Amino acid sequence: NAEKILGYLNSNVLSQDLIPPHVNFSHLTVSDYAEMYGVIKIVKEDSFAQLGLEPCLLENELNKAGVQPMSCLRSFTDSS
């Protein structure tokens, strides 16, 4: 998704003004992405769906990494 945003910025689909000045795409944090996502969603409300951006959800990131969220919870509760 960060790559999509960069592509939209480079092709002028999105304005650089939508990106908070502290955001560094080389070291993008979850909170930075969430902030950008929220701003873009509000500003581009009518055409937001066409951008194909998704929120950065911990569960999705764990699934991409091959980790099952519930197994993490079970491991944590089993060790207590």
mmCIF file of C-alpha atoms in Angstrom:
data_model
loop_
_atom_site.group_PDB
_atom_site.id
_atom_site.type_symbol
_atom_site.label_atom_id
_atom_site.label_comp_id
_atom_site.label_asym_id
_atom_site.label_seq_id
_atom_site.Cartn_x
_atom_site.Cartn_y
_atom_site.Cartn_z
ATOM 1 C CA ASN A 1 0.000 0.000 0.000
ATOM 2 C CA ALA A 2 2.844 2.420 0.707
ATOM 3 C CA GLU A 3 4.143 1.689 -2.789
ATOM 4 C CA LYS A 4 0.713 2.505 -4.201
ATOM 5 C CA ILE A 5 0.680 5.821 -2.380
ATOM 6 C CA LEU A 6 4.162 6.646 -3.685
ATOM 7 C CA GLY A 7 3.004 5.800 -7.209
ATOM 8 C CA TYR A 8 -0.036 8.044 -6.834
ATOM 9 C CA LEU A 9 2.192 10.860 -5.561
ATOM 10 C CA ASN A 10 4.631 10.448 -8.461
ATOM 11 C CA SER A 11 1.806 10.423 -11.022
ATOM 12 C CA ASN A 12 0.015 13.374 -9.374
ATOM 13 C CA VAL A 13 -3.077 11.334 -8.542
ATOM 14 C CA LEU A 14 -2.458 12.383 -4.935
ATOM 15 C CA SER A 15 -0.989 15.676 -3.782
ATOM 16 C CA GLN A 16 2.133 15.717 -1.635
ATOM 17 C CA ASP A 17 0.145 18.096 0.594
ATOM 18 C CA LEU A 18 -1.824 15.079 1.868
ATOM 19 C CA ILE A 19 1.299 13.527 3.375
ATOM 20 C CA PRO A 20 2.260 14.793 6.845
ATOM 21 C CA PRO A 21 5.751 16.341 6.772
ATOM 22 C CA HIS A 22 7.190 13.909 9.342
ATOM 23 C CA VAL A 23 6.355 10.819 7.244
ATOM 24 C CA ASN A 24 9.423 9.049 5.878
ATOM 25 C CA PHE A 25 8.576 6.376 3.320
ATOM 26 C CA SER A 26 11.971 4.706 3.900
ATOM 27 C CA HIS A 27 11.043 4.083 7.534
ATOM 28 C CA LEU A 28 7.253 4.082 7.455
ATOM 29 C CA THR A 29 5.600 3.148 10.726
ATOM 30 C CA VAL A 30 2.152 1.658 11.182
ATOM 31 C CA SER A 31 0.976 4.882 12.823
ATOM 32 C CA ASP A 32 2.386 6.995 9.949
ATOM 33 C CA TYR A 33 0.586 4.817 7.420
ATOM 34 C CA ALA A 34 -2.632 4.950 9.430
ATOM 35 C CA GLU A 35 -2.398 8.744 9.572
ATOM 36 C CA MET A 36 -1.835 9.041 5.800
ATOM 37 C CA TYR A 37 -4.594 6.526 5.089
ATOM 38 C CA GLY A 38 -7.054 8.511 7.220
ATOM 39 C CA VAL A 39 -6.202 11.835 5.571
ATOM 40 C CA ILE A 40 -6.424 10.380 2.063
ATOM 41 C CA LYS A 41 -9.722 8.667 2.889
ATOM 42 C CA ILE A 42 -11.269 11.922 4.113
ATOM 43 C CA VAL A 43 -9.959 14.119 1.294
ATOM 44 C CA LYS A 44 -10.662 11.633 -1.508
ATOM 45 C CA GLU A 45 -13.953 10.365 -0.092
ATOM 46 C CA ASP A 46 -15.751 10.177 -3.452
ATOM 47 C CA SER A 47 -12.917 8.428 -5.292
ATOM 48 C CA PHE A 48 -11.201 6.679 -2.381
ATOM 49 C CA ALA A 49 -12.388 3.176 -3.278
ATOM 50 C CA GLN A 50 -10.833 3.528 -6.729
ATOM 51 C CA LEU A 51 -7.386 3.977 -5.158
ATOM 52 C CA GLY A 52 -7.433 0.402 -3.873
ATOM 53 C CA LEU A 53 -5.810 1.259 -0.561
ATOM 54 C CA GLU A 54 -6.400 -0.873 2.500
ATOM 55 C CA PRO A 55 -5.973 -0.092 6.180
ATOM 56 C CA CYS A 56 -2.880 -1.573 7.778
ATOM 57 C CA LEU A 57 -4.337 -4.120 10.165
ATOM 58 C CA LEU A 58 -2.142 -6.162 12.495
ATOM 59 C CA GLU A 59 -4.078 -9.336 11.705
ATOM 60 C CA ASN A 60 -3.446 -8.913 7.956
ATOM 61 C CA GLU A 61 0.265 -8.318 8.523
ATOM 62 C CA LEU A 62 0.509 -11.414 10.721
ATOM 63 C CA ASN A 63 -1.244 -13.471 8.048
ATOM 64 C CA LYS A 64 1.213 -12.203 5.400
ATOM 65 C CA ALA A 65 4.045 -13.312 7.661
ATOM 66 C CA GLY A 66 2.469 -16.749 8.066
ATOM 67 C CA VAL A 67 1.538 -16.236 11.716
ATOM 68 C CA GLN A 68 -1.933 -17.114 12.874
ATOM 69 C CA PRO A 69 -3.146 -14.390 15.270
ATOM 70 C CA MET A 70 -5.095 -16.798 17.445
ATOM 71 C CA SER A 71 -2.073 -19.082 17.852
ATOM 72 C CA CYS A 72 -0.141 -16.084 19.164
ATOM 73 C CA LEU A 73 -2.838 -15.474 21.729
ATOM 74 C CA ARG A 74 -2.955 -19.154 22.709
ATOM 75 C CA SER A 75 0.821 -19.243 23.150
ATOM 76 C CA PHE A 76 0.674 -16.164 25.339
ATOM 77 C CA THR A 77 -2.158 -17.452 27.499
ATOM 78 C CA ASP A 78 -0.688 -20.973 27.729
ATOM 79 C CA SER A 79 2.583 -19.621 29.108
ATOM 80 C CA SER A 80 0.821 -17.798 31.955
#
